[in-house]
PDB file of C-alpha atoms in Angstrom:
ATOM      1  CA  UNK A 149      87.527  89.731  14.706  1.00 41.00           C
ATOM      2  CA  UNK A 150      90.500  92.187  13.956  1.00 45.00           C
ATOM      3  CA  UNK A 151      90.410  93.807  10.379  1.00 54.00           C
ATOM      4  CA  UNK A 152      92.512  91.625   8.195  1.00 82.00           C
ATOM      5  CA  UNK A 153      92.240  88.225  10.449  1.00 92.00           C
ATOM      6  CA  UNK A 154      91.162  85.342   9.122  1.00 95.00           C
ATOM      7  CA  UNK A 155      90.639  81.512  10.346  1.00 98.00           C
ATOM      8  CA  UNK A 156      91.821  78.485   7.972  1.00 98.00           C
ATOM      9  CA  UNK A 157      90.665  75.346   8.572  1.00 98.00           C
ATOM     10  CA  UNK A 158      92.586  72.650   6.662  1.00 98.00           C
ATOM     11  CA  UNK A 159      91.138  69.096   6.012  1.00 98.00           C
ATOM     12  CA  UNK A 160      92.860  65.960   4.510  1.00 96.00           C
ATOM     13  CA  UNK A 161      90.339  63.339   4.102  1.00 95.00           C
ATOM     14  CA  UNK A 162      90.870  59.727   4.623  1.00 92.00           C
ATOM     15  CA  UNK A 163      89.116  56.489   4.991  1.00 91.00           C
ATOM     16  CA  UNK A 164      90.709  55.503   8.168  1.00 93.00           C
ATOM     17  CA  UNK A 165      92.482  59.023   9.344  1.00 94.00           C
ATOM     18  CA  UNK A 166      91.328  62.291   8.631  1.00 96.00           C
ATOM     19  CA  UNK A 167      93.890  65.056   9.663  1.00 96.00           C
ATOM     20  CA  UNK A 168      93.036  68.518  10.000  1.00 97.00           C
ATOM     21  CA  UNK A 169      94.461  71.820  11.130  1.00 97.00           C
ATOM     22  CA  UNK A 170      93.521  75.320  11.967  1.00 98.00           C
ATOM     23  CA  UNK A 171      95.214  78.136  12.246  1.00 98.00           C
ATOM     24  CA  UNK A 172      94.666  81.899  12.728  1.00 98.00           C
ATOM     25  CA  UNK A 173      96.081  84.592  10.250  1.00 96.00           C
ATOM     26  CA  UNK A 174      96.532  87.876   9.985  1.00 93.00           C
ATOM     27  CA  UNK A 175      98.553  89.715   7.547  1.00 89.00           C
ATOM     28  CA  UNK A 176     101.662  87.893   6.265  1.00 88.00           C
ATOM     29  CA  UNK A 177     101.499  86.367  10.077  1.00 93.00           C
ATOM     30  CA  UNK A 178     100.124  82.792  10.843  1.00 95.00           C
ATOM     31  CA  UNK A 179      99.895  81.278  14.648  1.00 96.00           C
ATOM     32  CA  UNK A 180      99.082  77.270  14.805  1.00 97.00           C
ATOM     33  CA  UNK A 181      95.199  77.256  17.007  1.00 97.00           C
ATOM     34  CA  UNK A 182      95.100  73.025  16.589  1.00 96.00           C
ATOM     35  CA  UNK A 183      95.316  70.109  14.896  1.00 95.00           C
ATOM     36  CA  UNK A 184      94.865  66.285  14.931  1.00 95.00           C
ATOM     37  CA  UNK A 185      92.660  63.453  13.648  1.00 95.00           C
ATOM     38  CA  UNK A 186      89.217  62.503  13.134  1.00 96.00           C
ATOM     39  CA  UNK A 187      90.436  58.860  13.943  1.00 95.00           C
ATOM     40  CA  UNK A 188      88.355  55.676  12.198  1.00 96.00           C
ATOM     41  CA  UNK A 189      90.049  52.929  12.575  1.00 95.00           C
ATOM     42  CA  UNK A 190      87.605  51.631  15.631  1.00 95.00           C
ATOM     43  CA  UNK A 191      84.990  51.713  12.950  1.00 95.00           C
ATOM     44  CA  UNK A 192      84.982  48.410  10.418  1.00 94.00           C
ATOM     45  CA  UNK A 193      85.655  48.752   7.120  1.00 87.00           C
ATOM     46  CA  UNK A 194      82.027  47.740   6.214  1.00 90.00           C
ATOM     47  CA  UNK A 195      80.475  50.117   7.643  1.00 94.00           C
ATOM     48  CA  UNK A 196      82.095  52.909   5.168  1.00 93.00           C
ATOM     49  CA  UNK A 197      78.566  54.701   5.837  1.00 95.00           C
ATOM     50  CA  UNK A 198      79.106  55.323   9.672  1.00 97.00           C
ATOM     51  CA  UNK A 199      82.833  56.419   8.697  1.00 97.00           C
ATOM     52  CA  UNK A 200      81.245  59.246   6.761  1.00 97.00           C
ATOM     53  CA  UNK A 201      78.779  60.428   9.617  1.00 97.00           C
ATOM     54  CA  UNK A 202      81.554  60.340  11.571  1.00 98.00           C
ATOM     55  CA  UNK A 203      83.204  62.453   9.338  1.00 98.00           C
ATOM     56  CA  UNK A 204      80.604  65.013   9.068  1.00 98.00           C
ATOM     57  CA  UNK A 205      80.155  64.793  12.632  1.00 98.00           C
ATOM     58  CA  UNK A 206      83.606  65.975  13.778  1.00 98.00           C
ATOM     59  CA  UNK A 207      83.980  68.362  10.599  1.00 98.00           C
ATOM     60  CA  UNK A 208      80.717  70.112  11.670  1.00 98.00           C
ATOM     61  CA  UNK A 209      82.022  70.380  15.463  1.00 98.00           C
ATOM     62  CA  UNK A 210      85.594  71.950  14.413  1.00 98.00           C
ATOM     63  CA  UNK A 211      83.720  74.341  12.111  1.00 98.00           C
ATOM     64  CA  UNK A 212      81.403  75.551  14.836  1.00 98.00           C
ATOM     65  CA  UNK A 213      83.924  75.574  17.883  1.00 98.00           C
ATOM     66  CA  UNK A 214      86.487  77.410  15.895  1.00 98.00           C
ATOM     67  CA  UNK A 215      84.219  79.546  13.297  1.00 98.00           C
ATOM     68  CA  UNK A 216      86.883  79.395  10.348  1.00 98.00           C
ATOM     69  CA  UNK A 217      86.573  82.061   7.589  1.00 97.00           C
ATOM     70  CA  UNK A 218      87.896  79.350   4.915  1.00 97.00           C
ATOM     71  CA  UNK A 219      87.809  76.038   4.266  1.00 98.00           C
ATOM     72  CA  UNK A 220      90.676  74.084   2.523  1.00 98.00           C
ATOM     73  CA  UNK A 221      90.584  70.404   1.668  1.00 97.00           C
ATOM     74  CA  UNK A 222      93.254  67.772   0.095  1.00 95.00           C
ATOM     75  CA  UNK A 223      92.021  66.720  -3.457  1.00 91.00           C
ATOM     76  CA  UNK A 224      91.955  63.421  -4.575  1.00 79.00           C
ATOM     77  CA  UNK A 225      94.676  62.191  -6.158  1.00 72.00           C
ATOM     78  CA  UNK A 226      94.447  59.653  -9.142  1.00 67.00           C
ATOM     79  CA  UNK A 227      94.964  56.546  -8.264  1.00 67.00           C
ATOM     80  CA  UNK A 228      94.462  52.864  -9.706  1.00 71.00           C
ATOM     81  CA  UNK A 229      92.306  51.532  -7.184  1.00 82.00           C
ATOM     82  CA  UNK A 230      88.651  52.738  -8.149  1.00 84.00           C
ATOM     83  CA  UNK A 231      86.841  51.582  -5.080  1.00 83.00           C
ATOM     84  CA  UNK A 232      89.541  53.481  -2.833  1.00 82.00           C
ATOM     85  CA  UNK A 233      88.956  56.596  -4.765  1.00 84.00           C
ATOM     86  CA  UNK A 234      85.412  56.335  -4.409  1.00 87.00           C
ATOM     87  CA  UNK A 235      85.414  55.987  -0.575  1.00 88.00           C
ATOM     88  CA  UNK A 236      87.914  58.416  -0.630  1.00 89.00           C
ATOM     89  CA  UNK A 237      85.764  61.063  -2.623  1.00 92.00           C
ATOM     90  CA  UNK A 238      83.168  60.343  -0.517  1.00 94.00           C
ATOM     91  CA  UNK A 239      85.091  61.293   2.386  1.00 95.00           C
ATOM     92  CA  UNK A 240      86.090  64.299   1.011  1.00 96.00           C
ATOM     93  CA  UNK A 241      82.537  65.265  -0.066  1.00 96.00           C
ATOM     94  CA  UNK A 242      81.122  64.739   3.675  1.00 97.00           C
ATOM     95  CA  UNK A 243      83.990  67.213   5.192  1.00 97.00           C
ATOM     96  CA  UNK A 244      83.092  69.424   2.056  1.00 97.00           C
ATOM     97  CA  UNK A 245      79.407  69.195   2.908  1.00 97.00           C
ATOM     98  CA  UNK A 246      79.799  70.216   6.909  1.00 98.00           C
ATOM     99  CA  UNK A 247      82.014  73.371   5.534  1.00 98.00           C
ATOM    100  CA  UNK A 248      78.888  74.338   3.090  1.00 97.00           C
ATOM    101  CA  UNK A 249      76.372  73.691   5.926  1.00 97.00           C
ATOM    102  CA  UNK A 250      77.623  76.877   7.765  1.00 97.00           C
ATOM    103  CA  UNK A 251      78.551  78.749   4.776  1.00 97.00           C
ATOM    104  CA  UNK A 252      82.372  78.442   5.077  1.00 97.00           C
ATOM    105  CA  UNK A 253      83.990  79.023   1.389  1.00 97.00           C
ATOM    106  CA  UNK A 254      86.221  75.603   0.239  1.00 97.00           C
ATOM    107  CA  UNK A 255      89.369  75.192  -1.972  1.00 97.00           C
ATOM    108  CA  UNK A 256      90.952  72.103  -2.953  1.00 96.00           C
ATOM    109  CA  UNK A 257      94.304  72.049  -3.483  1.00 96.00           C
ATOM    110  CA  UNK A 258      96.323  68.813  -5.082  1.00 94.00           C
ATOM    111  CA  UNK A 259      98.637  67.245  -3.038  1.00 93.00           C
ATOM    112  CA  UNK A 260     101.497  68.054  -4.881  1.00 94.00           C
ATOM    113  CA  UNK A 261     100.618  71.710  -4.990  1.00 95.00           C
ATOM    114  CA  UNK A 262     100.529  71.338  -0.800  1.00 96.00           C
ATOM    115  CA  UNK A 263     103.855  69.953  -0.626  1.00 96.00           C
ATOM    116  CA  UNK A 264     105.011  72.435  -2.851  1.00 95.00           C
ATOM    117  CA  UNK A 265     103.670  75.485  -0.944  1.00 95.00           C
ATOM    118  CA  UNK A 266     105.410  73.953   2.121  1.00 96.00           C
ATOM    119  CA  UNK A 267     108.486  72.795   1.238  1.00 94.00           C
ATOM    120  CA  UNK A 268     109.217  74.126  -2.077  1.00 93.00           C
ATOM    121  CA  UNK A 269     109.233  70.128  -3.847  1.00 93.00           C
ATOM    122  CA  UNK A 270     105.947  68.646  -4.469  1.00 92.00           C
ATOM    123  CA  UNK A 271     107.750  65.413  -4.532  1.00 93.00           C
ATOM    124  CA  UNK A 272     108.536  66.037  -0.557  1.00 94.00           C
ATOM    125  CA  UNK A 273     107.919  63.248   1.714  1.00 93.00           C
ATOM    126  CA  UNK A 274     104.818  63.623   4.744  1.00 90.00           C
ATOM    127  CA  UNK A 275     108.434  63.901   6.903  1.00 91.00           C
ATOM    128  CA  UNK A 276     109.562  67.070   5.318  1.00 94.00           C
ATOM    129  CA  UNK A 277     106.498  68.397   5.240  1.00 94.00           C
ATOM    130  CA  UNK A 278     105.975  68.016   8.567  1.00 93.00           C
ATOM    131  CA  UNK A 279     109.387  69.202   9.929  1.00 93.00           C
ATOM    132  CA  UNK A 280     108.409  72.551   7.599  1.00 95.00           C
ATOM    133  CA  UNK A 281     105.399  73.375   9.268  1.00 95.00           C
ATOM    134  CA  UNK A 282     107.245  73.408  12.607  1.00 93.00           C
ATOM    135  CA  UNK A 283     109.373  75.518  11.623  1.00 94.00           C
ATOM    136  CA  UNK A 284     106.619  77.854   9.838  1.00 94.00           C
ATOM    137  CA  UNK A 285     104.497  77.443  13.073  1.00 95.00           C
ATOM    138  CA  UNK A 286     107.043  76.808  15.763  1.00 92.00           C
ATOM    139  CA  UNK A 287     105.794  74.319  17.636  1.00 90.00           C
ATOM    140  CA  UNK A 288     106.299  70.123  18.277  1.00 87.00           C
ATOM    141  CA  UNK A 289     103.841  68.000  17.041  1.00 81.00           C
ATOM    142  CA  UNK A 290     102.794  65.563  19.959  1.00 76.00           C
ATOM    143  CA  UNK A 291     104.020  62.022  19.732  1.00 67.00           C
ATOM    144  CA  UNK A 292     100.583  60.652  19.665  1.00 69.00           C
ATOM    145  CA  UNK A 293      99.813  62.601  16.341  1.00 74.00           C
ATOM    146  CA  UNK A 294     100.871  60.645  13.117  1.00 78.00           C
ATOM    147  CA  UNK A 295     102.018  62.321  10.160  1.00 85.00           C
ATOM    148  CA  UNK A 296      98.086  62.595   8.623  1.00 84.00           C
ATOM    149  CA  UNK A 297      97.531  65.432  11.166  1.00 89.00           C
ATOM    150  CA  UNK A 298     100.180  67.246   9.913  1.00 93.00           C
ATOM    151  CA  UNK A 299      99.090  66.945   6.291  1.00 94.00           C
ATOM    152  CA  UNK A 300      95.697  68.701   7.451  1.00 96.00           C
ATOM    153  CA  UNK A 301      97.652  71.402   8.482  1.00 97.00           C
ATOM    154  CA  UNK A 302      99.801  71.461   5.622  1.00 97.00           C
ATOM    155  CA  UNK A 303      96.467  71.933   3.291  1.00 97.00           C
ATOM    156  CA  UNK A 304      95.635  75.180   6.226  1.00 98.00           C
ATOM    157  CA  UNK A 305      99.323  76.743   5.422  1.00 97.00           C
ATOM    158  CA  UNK A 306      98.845  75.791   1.823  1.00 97.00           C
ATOM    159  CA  UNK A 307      95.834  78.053   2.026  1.00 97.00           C
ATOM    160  CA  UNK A 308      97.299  80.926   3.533  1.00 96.00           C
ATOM    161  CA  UNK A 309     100.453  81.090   1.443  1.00 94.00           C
ATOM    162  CA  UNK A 310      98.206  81.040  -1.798  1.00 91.00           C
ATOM    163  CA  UNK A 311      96.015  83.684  -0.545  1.00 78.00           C
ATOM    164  CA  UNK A 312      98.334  86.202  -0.599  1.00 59.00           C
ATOM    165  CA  UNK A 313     100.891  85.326   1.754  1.00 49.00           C
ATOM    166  CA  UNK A 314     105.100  85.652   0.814  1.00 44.00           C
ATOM    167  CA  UNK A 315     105.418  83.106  -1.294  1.00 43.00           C
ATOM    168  CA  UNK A 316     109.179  80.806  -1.667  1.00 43.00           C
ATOM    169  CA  UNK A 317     110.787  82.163  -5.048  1.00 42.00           C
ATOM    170  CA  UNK A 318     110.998  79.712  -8.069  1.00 47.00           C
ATOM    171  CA  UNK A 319     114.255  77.872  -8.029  1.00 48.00           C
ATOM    172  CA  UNK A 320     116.974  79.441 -10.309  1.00 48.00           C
ATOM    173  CA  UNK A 321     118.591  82.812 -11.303  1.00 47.00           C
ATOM    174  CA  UNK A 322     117.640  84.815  -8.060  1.00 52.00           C
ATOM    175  CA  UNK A 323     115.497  82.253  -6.606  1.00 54.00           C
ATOM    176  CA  UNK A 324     115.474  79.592  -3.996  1.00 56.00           C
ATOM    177  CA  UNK A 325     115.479  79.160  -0.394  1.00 59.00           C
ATOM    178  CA  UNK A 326     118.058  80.671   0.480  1.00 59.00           C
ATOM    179  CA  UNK A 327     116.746  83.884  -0.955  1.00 58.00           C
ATOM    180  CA  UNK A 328     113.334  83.333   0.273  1.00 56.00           C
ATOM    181  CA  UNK A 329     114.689  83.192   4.103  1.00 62.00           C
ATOM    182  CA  UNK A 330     117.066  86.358   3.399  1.00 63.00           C
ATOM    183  CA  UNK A 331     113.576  87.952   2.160  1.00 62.00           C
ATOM    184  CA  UNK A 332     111.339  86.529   5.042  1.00 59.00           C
ATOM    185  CA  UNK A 333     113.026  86.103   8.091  1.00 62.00           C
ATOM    186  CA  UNK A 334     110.109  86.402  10.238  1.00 57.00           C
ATOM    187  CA  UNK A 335     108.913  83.771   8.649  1.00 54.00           C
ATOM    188  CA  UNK A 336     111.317  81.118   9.365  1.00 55.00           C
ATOM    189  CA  UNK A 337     113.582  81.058  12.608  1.00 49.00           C
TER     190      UNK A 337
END
């Protein structure tokens, strides 16, 4: 691997859909490698133990086909239905557990704090987001993918623009998006 390269792996954990996202950095740089789902839906809602091999399953594959340095994963996010945050937690903690079983460091990030990375509002819709990362990536998502792959690769690009990346300026005197394209505009085109 090239001195300053790096591998993200992004993972937002669901019940039903888990997206993810990888993508391959170097410098202030970022190129899209894949994305997509770790898709549930065929498995009933019962069997919530299967769901989470499954999980670890596919997490475990993506980590060793595409050796990712990092490891990034959606928090939870408070909500009122305790037995949905449990399964939920639990899905997280399987994807979190194939990441620790070949030593790949994890960070969680919010979701707000994703959307915020991306788009510069945490209160963005999966839409925006989505239409950001193309932009940031340049490339079409597939019709086939729904909107929960893209938030997997939204945590991946969250990553990389905390670690060091450019970062969008805070909104006010001498800040905004228009200022952060004048000062970036490799990274947007």
């Amino acid at each position: 691997m090239a001195t300053g390269e790096r591998i993200i792996m992004g993972v937002d954990p669901g019940t039903n859909l888990t997206g993810y996202g990888i993508i391959r950095c170097e410098g202030n740089r970022m190129e899209l490698v894949t994305y997509g789902l770790i898709d549930l839906r065929r498995i009933p809602s019962s069997d919530h133990g299967m769901k989470l091999k499954r999980i670890f399953e596919r997490t475990l594959g993506l980590i060793e086909e595409f050796l990712p340095d990092e490891f990034a994963i959606e928090a939870p996010f408070h909500g009122k239905n305790v037995q949905s945050m449990l399964k939920l937690g639990r899905a997280q903690g399987v994807a979190m557990a194939a990441a620790l079983y070949r030593d790949v460091p994890i960070r969680e990030y919010a979701p707000k704090k994703i959307k915020m990375a991306i788009t510069g509002s945490g209160g963005a819709s999966k839409e925006q987001v989505a239409r950001m990362l193309q932009k940031l990536l340049k490339f079409e998502f597939d019709e086939k993918t729904t909107l929960d792959a893209s938030d997997g690769l939204a945590v991946a690009v969250c990553h990389f623009l905390q670690k060091g990346a450019p970062q969008a300026p805070k909104k006010g005197k001498g800040g905004g998006w228009a200022s952060f394209i004048k000062d970036n505009p490799n990274r947007i085109k």
